[in-house]
Short mmCIF file of C-alpha atoms in Angstrom, two decimals:
data_model
loop_
_atom_site.label_atom_id
_atom_site.label_comp_id
_atom_site.label_asym_id
_atom_site.label_seq_id
_atom_site.Cartn_x
_atom_site.Cartn_y
_atom_site.Cartn_z
CA UNK H 230 90.85 58.84 48.65
CA UNK H 231 91.33 57.53 45.11
CA UNK H 232 91.00 53.78 44.75
CA UNK H 233 89.90 53.31 48.34
CA UNK H 234 86.62 55.16 47.75
CA UNK H 235 85.16 53.00 44.97
CA UNK H 236 81.98 51.11 45.75
CA UNK H 237 82.14 47.35 45.95
CA UNK H 238 79.80 45.67 43.50
CA UNK H 239 79.79 42.53 45.61
CA UNK H 240 77.93 43.88 48.66
CA UNK H 241 74.17 44.41 48.79
CA UNK H 242 74.45 46.94 51.62
CA UNK H 243 76.32 49.45 49.48
CA UNK H 244 79.25 49.51 51.93
CA UNK H 245 82.42 51.04 50.47
CA UNK H 246 84.99 48.25 50.47
CA UNK H 247 88.49 49.32 49.43
CA UNK H 248 89.85 45.92 50.31
CA UNK H 249 88.56 44.67 46.96
CA UNK H 250 90.91 47.06 45.17
CA UNK H 251 93.94 45.07 46.32
CA UNK H 252 93.53 42.89 43.24
CA UNK H 253 95.15 45.72 41.26
CA UNK H 254 98.32 45.25 43.30
CA UNK H 255 98.19 41.50 43.15
CA UNK H 256 97.60 41.97 46.89
CA UNK H 257 96.50 39.08 49.02
CA UNK H 258 97.77 37.68 52.30
CA UNK H 259 99.97 35.19 50.45
CA UNK H 260 101.53 37.41 47.81
CA UNK H 261 105.11 38.70 47.90
CA UNK H 262 104.14 42.24 48.89
CA UNK H 263 101.89 41.07 51.69
CA UNK H 264 104.61 38.83 53.08
CA UNK H 265 107.22 41.59 52.83
CA UNK H 266 104.95 44.04 54.62
CA UNK H 267 104.15 41.53 57.32
CA UNK H 268 107.83 41.17 58.21
CA UNK H 269 107.81 44.48 60.10
CA UNK H 270 105.45 44.60 63.05
CA UNK H 271 105.88 48.11 64.36
CA UNK H 272 103.15 49.67 62.22
CA UNK H 273 100.49 47.24 63.34
CA UNK H 274 100.48 48.02 67.04
CA UNK H 275 98.83 51.35 67.68
CA UNK H 276 96.87 52.96 70.44
CA UNK H 277 94.18 54.00 67.99
CA UNK H 278 93.26 50.38 67.27
CA UNK H 279 92.11 50.35 70.87
CA UNK H 280 91.51 47.70 73.50
CA UNK H 281 89.28 45.58 71.33
CA UNK H 282 88.96 41.99 72.39
CA UNK H 283 86.04 39.95 71.12
CA UNK H 284 84.39 39.63 74.52
CA UNK H 285 83.12 42.34 76.83
CA UNK H 286 83.83 45.18 74.42
CA UNK H 287 81.74 48.32 74.67
CA UNK H 288 81.22 49.17 71.03
CA UNK H 289 79.41 52.34 72.03
CA UNK H 290 82.35 53.73 73.99
CA UNK H 291 83.32 57.31 73.10
CA UNK H 292 86.00 57.72 70.40
CA UNK H 293 87.47 61.20 70.49
CA UNK H 294 85.01 63.79 69.23
CA UNK H 295 83.26 61.41 66.84
CA UNK H 296 79.47 61.28 67.07
CA UNK H 297 78.15 58.03 68.64
CA UNK H 298 77.25 56.31 65.33
CA UNK H 299 80.74 56.96 63.92
CA UNK H 300 82.41 56.05 67.22
CA UNK H 301 80.61 52.69 67.09
CA UNK H 302 81.82 52.07 63.54
CA UNK H 303 85.38 52.84 64.59
CA UNK H 304 85.14 50.54 67.62
CA UNK H 305 83.74 47.75 65.44
CA UNK H 306 86.62 48.25 63.03
CA UNK H 307 89.09 48.07 65.92
CA UNK H 308 87.56 44.83 67.13
CA UNK H 309 87.66 43.28 63.67
CA UNK H 310 91.28 44.38 63.22
CA UNK H 311 92.21 42.80 66.53
CA UNK H 312 90.69 39.49 65.44
CA UNK H 313 92.43 39.54 62.07
CA UNK H 314 89.35 40.29 59.96
CA UNK H 315 91.05 43.05 58.01
CA UNK H 316 88.66 43.18 55.04
CA UNK H 317 85.64 43.66 57.33
CA UNK H 318 87.56 46.18 59.42
CA UNK H 319 88.26 48.19 56.25
CA UNK H 320 84.52 48.34 55.57
CA UNK H 321 83.80 49.69 59.06
CA UNK H 322 86.52 52.34 58.86
CA UNK H 323 85.32 53.32 55.38
CA UNK H 324 81.76 53.77 56.64
CA UNK H 325 83.08 55.92 59.48
CA UNK H 326 85.18 58.05 57.10
CA UNK H 327 82.24 58.59 54.76
CA UNK H 328 79.94 59.34 57.68
CA UNK H 329 82.48 61.86 58.92
CA UNK H 330 82.62 63.53 55.50
CA UNK H 331 78.84 63.80 55.32
CA UNK H 332 78.64 65.19 58.86
CA UNK H 333 81.43 67.65 58.08
CA UNK H 334 79.38 69.06 55.22
CA UNK H 335 76.61 69.82 57.72
CA UNK H 336 78.99 71.66 60.03
CA UNK H 337 77.23 74.96 60.85
CA UNK H 338 77.51 77.64 63.43
CA UNK H 339 74.49 79.79 64.37
CA UNK H 340 74.62 83.58 64.45
CA UNK H 341 74.76 83.49 68.26
CA UNK H 342 77.93 81.36 68.03
CA UNK H 343 76.84 78.53 70.33
CA UNK H 344 74.73 76.13 68.27
CA UNK H 345 76.89 73.46 66.64
CA UNK H 346 75.89 70.56 64.42
CA UNK H 347 78.05 68.27 62.33
CA UNK H 348 81.71 67.52 63.15
CA UNK H 349 85.14 69.09 62.76
CA UNK H 350 87.85 66.84 64.28
CA UNK H 351 90.81 66.35 61.90
CA UNK H 352 92.63 64.25 64.49
CA UNK H 353 89.83 61.68 64.61
CA UNK H 354 89.64 61.53 60.82
CA UNK H 355 93.42 61.08 60.69
CA UNK H 356 93.13 58.07 63.01
CA UNK H 357 90.41 56.53 60.84
CA UNK H 358 92.59 56.83 57.74
CA UNK H 359 95.60 55.48 59.63
CA UNK H 360 93.64 52.50 60.99
CA UNK H 361 92.30 51.65 57.56
CA UNK H 362 95.82 51.92 56.18
CA UNK H 363 96.97 49.36 58.77
CA UNK H 364 94.30 46.92 57.54
CA UNK H 365 95.24 47.51 53.90
CA UNK H 366 98.91 46.94 54.71
CA UNK H 367 98.05 43.69 56.49
CA UNK H 368 96.09 42.60 53.45
CA UNK H 369 98.96 43.44 51.06
CA UNK H 370 97.11 46.35 49.40
CA UNK H 371 100.07 48.71 49.46
CA UNK H 372 98.83 51.25 46.90
CA UNK H 373 95.64 52.08 48.82
CA UNK H 374 97.60 51.98 52.09
CA UNK H 375 99.87 54.74 50.76
CA UNK H 376 96.84 56.82 49.75
CA UNK H 377 95.27 56.51 53.20
CA UNK H 378 98.53 57.32 54.99
CA UNK H 379 98.98 60.41 52.82
CA UNK H 380 95.43 61.52 53.64
CA UNK H 381 96.15 61.02 57.35
CA UNK H 382 99.38 63.03 57.11
CA UNK H 383 97.60 65.90 55.36
CA UNK H 384 95.37 66.11 58.42
CA UNK H 385 98.16 65.64 60.99
CA UNK H 386 101.63 66.25 59.53
CA UNK H 387 104.44 64.19 61.05
CA UNK H 388 102.06 61.66 62.58
CA UNK H 389 104.23 58.67 63.42
CA UNK H 390 102.10 55.65 62.55
CA UNK H 391 100.90 56.80 59.11
CA UNK H 392 104.51 57.63 58.21
CA UNK H 393 105.74 54.22 59.32
CA UNK H 394 102.93 52.40 57.52
CA UNK H 395 103.49 54.36 54.33
CA UNK H 396 107.23 53.63 54.49
CA UNK H 397 106.51 49.91 54.78
CA UNK H 398 104.10 50.05 51.85
CA UNK H 399 106.65 51.92 49.73
CA UNK H 400 109.27 49.32 50.60
CA UNK H 401 106.92 46.48 49.67
CA UNK H 402 106.37 48.12 46.28
CA UNK H 403 110.19 48.51 45.95
CA UNK H 404 109.86 52.29 45.89
CA UNK H 405 112.98 52.46 48.01
CA UNK H 406 113.70 56.19 47.74
CA UNK H 407 110.26 57.14 49.12
CA UNK H 408 110.52 54.44 51.80
CA UNK H 409 113.96 55.72 52.87
CA UNK H 410 112.66 59.29 53.25
CA UNK H 411 109.67 58.19 55.34
CA UNK H 412 111.77 55.93 57.59
CA UNK H 413 114.28 58.75 58.18
CA UNK H 414 111.39 61.09 59.03
CA UNK H 415 110.04 58.52 61.49
CA UNK H 416 113.43 58.43 63.23
CA UNK H 417 113.43 62.22 63.54
CA UNK H 418 110.08 61.96 65.32
CA UNK H 419 111.05 59.01 67.52
CA UNK H 420 114.58 57.60 67.31
CA UNK H 421 113.60 54.54 69.39
CA UNK H 422 111.61 52.90 66.55
CA UNK H 423 113.87 49.90 65.92
CA UNK H 424 111.89 48.79 62.85
CA UNK H 425 112.79 52.08 61.17
CA UNK H 426 116.50 51.70 62.04
CA UNK H 427 116.57 48.18 60.62
CA UNK H 428 114.73 49.22 57.48
CA UNK H 429 117.04 52.18 56.83
CA UNK H 430 120.07 49.85 56.91
CA UNK H 431 118.34 47.37 54.64
CA UNK H 432 117.13 49.98 52.13
CA UNK H 433 120.49 51.75 52.03
CA UNK H 434 122.02 48.60 50.54
CA UNK H 435 119.22 48.41 47.99
CA UNK H 436 119.70 52.05 46.99
CA UNK H 437 123.47 51.63 46.65
CA UNK H 438 122.91 48.71 44.31
CA UNK H 439 120.14 50.50 42.44
CA UNK H 440 121.54 54.03 42.13
CA UNK H 441 125.27 53.60 42.67
CA UNK H 442 127.58 55.78 44.79
CA UNK H 443 125.51 58.93 44.14
CA UNK H 444 122.32 57.37 45.53
CA UNK H 445 121.80 60.13 48.09
CA UNK H 446 121.56 62.75 45.37
CA UNK H 447 118.60 60.94 43.83
CA UNK H 448 116.52 60.92 47.02
CA UNK H 449 113.50 63.16 47.51
CA UNK H 450 114.07 65.85 50.11
CA UNK H 451 113.86 64.61 53.70
CA UNK H 452 111.71 67.05 55.69
CA UNK H 453 112.93 68.60 58.91
CA UNK H 454 110.63 67.57 61.73
CA UNK H 455 109.82 70.46 64.08
CA UNK H 456 110.69 69.99 67.74
CA UNK H 457 107.01 70.14 68.66
CA UNK H 458 106.41 66.94 66.66
CA UNK H 459 109.33 65.00 68.10
CA UNK H 460 108.66 62.31 70.66
CA UNK H 461 110.77 60.69 73.37
CA UNK H 462 113.00 63.65 74.04
CA UNK H 463 115.95 61.91 75.55
CA UNK H 464 116.15 61.68 79.31
CA UNK H 465 119.40 60.97 81.12
CA UNK H 466 120.25 57.32 80.38
CA UNK H 467 120.39 54.89 83.27
CA UNK H 468 123.61 53.47 84.67
CA UNK H 469 122.87 50.14 82.95
CA UNK H 470 122.42 51.86 79.59
CA UNK H 471 125.63 53.82 80.05
CA UNK H 472 127.51 50.64 81.00
CA UNK H 473 126.14 48.78 77.97
CA UNK H 474 127.18 51.65 75.72
CA UNK H 475 130.67 51.65 77.21
CA UNK H 476 130.98 47.89 76.71
CA UNK H 477 129.86 48.18 73.09
CA UNK H 478 132.25 51.06 72.48
CA UNK H 479 135.15 49.09 73.93
CA UNK H 480 134.27 46.01 71.88
CA UNK H 481 134.15 48.14 68.74
CA UNK H 482 137.50 49.71 69.62
CA UNK H 483 139.07 46.27 70.06
CA UNK H 484 137.57 45.02 66.81
CA UNK H 485 138.93 47.99 64.86
CA UNK H 486 142.35 47.67 66.49
CA UNK H 487 142.48 43.95 65.61
CA UNK H 488 141.58 44.66 61.99
CA UNK H 489 144.19 47.43 61.81
CA UNK H 490 146.80 45.16 63.39
CA UNK H 491 146.17 42.38 60.86
CA UNK H 492 146.39 44.79 57.95
CA UNK H 493 149.67 46.34 59.16
CA UNK H 494 151.24 42.95 59.78
CA UNK H 495 150.34 41.74 56.29
CA UNK H 496 151.76 44.92 54.78
CA UNK H 497 154.96 44.42 56.79
CA UNK H 498 155.28 40.82 55.61
CA UNK H 499 154.86 41.91 51.98
CA UNK H 500 157.55 44.57 52.40
CA UNK H 501 159.97 42.00 53.84
CA UNK H 502 159.43 39.79 50.80
CA UNK H 503 160.33 42.75 48.59
CA UNK H 504 163.44 43.50 50.66
CA UNK H 505 162.10 46.87 51.93
CA UNK H 506 163.18 46.29 55.52
CA UNK H 507 163.06 49.88 56.75
CA UNK H 508 159.43 50.28 55.70
CA UNK H 509 158.55 46.83 57.01
CA UNK H 510 160.10 47.69 60.37
CA UNK H 511 157.85 50.77 60.60
CA UNK H 512 154.77 48.63 59.95
CA UNK H 513 155.78 46.19 62.68
CA UNK H 514 156.38 49.09 65.07
CA UNK H 515 152.79 50.24 64.49
CA UNK H 516 151.65 46.67 65.16
CA UNK H 517 153.49 46.64 68.49
CA UNK H 518 151.84 49.93 69.47
CA UNK H 519 148.43 48.34 68.85
CA UNK H 520 149.18 44.90 70.34
CA UNK H 521 152.34 44.84 72.47
CA UNK H 522 151.81 41.20 73.56
CA UNK H 523 152.11 39.64 70.08
CA UNK H 524 155.39 37.70 70.01
CA UNK H 525 155.65 37.26 66.23
CA UNK H 526 155.75 41.01 65.58
CA UNK H 527 158.89 41.39 67.73
CA UNK H 528 160.66 38.54 65.92
CA UNK H 529 159.59 39.99 62.56
CA UNK H 530 160.94 43.40 63.45
CA UNK H 531 164.11 41.77 64.77
CA UNK H 532 164.60 40.22 61.32
CA UNK H 533 164.37 43.66 59.70
CA UNK H 534 166.85 45.11 62.22
CA UNK H 535 169.30 42.28 61.51
CA UNK H 536 169.07 43.02 57.79
CA UNK H 537 169.84 46.67 58.59
CA UNK H 538 172.82 45.69 60.84
CA UNK H 539 171.11 47.18 63.88
CA UNK H 540 172.13 44.26 66.07
CA UNK H 541 171.59 45.76 69.52
CA UNK H 542 167.99 46.70 68.70
CA UNK H 543 167.40 43.28 67.17
CA UNK H 544 168.66 41.62 70.35
CA UNK H 545 166.32 43.80 72.40
CA UNK H 546 163.32 42.76 70.28
CA UNK H 547 164.23 39.10 70.71
CA UNK H 548 164.44 39.62 74.48
CA UNK H 549 160.92 41.08 74.39
CA UNK H 550 159.66 38.13 72.35
CA UNK H 551 161.16 35.63 74.81
CA UNK H 552 159.49 37.39 77.71
CA UNK H 553 156.18 36.64 75.98
CA UNK H 554 157.08 33.12 74.75
CA UNK H 555 160.06 31.65 76.60
CA UNK H 556 160.57 28.80 74.09
CA UNK H 557 160.22 30.71 70.82
CA UNK H 558 162.77 29.25 68.38
CA UNK H 559 162.80 32.25 66.07
CA UNK H 560 163.53 34.58 68.96
CA UNK H 561 166.51 32.44 70.09
CA UNK H 562 167.82 32.06 66.55
CA UNK H 563 167.59 35.75 65.66
CA UNK H 564 169.05 36.76 69.01
CA UNK H 565 171.94 34.42 68.24
CA UNK H 566 172.47 36.29 64.97
CA UNK H 567 172.30 39.61 66.82
CA UNK H 568 174.93 38.37 69.33
CA UNK H 569 177.05 37.23 66.42
CA UNK H 570 176.81 40.68 64.82
CA UNK H 571 177.86 42.20 68.15
CA UNK H 572 180.77 39.68 68.26
CA UNK H 573 179.40 38.08 71.42
CA UNK H 574 180.09 34.60 70.09
CA UNK H 575 179.64 32.84 73.42
CA UNK H 576 176.06 34.18 73.84
CA UNK H 577 175.38 33.42 70.20
CA UNK H 578 176.55 29.81 70.68
CA UNK H 579 174.36 29.46 73.77
CA UNK H 580 171.24 30.65 71.90
CA UNK H 581 171.91 28.38 68.94
CA UNK H 582 172.26 25.38 71.25
CA UNK H 583 168.89 26.34 72.77
CA UNK H 584 167.32 26.36 69.30
CA UNK H 585 168.66 22.85 68.63
CA UNK H 586 167.47 21.67 72.02
CA UNK H 587 163.93 22.85 71.11
CA UNK H 588 164.16 21.43 67.59
CA UNK H 589 167.19 19.35 66.52
CA UNK H 590 166.13 19.55 62.87
CA UNK H 591 166.82 23.26 62.36
CA UNK H 592 169.72 22.98 59.90
CA UNK H 593 170.30 26.75 59.78
CA UNK H 594 171.02 26.67 63.52
CA UNK H 595 173.46 23.77 63.06
CA UNK H 596 175.37 25.61 60.36
CA UNK H 597 175.43 28.83 62.35
CA UNK H 598 176.64 26.98 65.45
CA UNK H 599 179.55 25.52 63.53
CA UNK H 600 180.50 28.94 62.22
CA UNK H 601 180.08 30.65 65.59
CA UNK H 602 182.17 27.92 67.27
CA UNK H 603 185.03 28.66 64.87
CA UNK H 604 184.69 32.39 65.48
CA UNK H 605 184.61 31.82 69.22
CA UNK H 606 187.86 29.78 69.09
CA UNK H 607 189.53 32.41 66.95
CA UNK H 608 188.51 35.17 69.32
CA UNK H 609 189.83 33.20 72.31
CA UNK H 610 193.13 32.51 70.56
CA UNK H 611 193.44 36.17 69.67
CA UNK H 612 192.70 37.15 73.22
CA UNK H 613 195.34 34.72 74.58
CA UNK H 614 197.93 36.00 72.11
CA UNK H 615 197.34 39.58 73.21
CA UNK H 616 197.69 38.53 76.84
#
């Protein structure tokens, strides 16, 4: 047990009190490690701490295969844990562990094979170590907590609570690689432990900052948990769960599409500024595929088409924009230019007048209207002459 097995010089009863060893960690309920450990609650709620209120508790209730004196010590420890007296609970669990060890040494089997004395119940000893580890973690004594969790896991490999408690202790000591491995092992055993999910995300950021892009290569090996040790084998999810998943998936799809749309539009705008209209037009086309109800993308693409003398397509994009926003000035103005390119001066004049009706201060529209009016007169004169 290491540090957790040293005798306390401050107790006349000779009780082993590992809680005193927390001074080596700077551990106390108010220190940084204790506060950090206390932020995660999942490791403190365990069936092995028992139903231990302060009133009406049967301290002599059976506890696994433990002999009655050791069962009582465990039950007393559970009650003290429940009431927040972690140092005293540690003493009770320590007495039970030592009593177990002494009884184990007396474990004998007669020649007839039916007379048994002593004790041999690794599962019960594992629980005692795990419970004491929970107290040590509560008290901020992370070093001794890790030792107890490791002892518990040697008795019962892939036991969930010792793994989770050890992970939290590692994290409190900023031993992030070991914490990451234990949290990932916990999630192999039971993927529903939310505290482990949250901690993995948090520690991943720490490891990326600490070890750089190759942080995974510096991790200890993550063990493969056998199927027999895995809990909560997934049942068919309920209709509500399936619906919630579908909603989340759709929201994520929309979010990604919006981010992609914004990026493509910005790239298109930059290409227009550089005069690369063909490439810009392609970017705007991708935008339209993602978000066909965005008016500005049609008018932007229409601008590119005008620069490329593709007047019919530019007119079509302006029509689409005006179906979305019936009073869009840019759509009217660029459609007027498209009509002008197609030598439909009457339609061009009509669109330019609409621009000036919406905003009389658009000087470009005024100038274009004057020019289109001249072209319209010339085309009418030419038509009359031919007639």
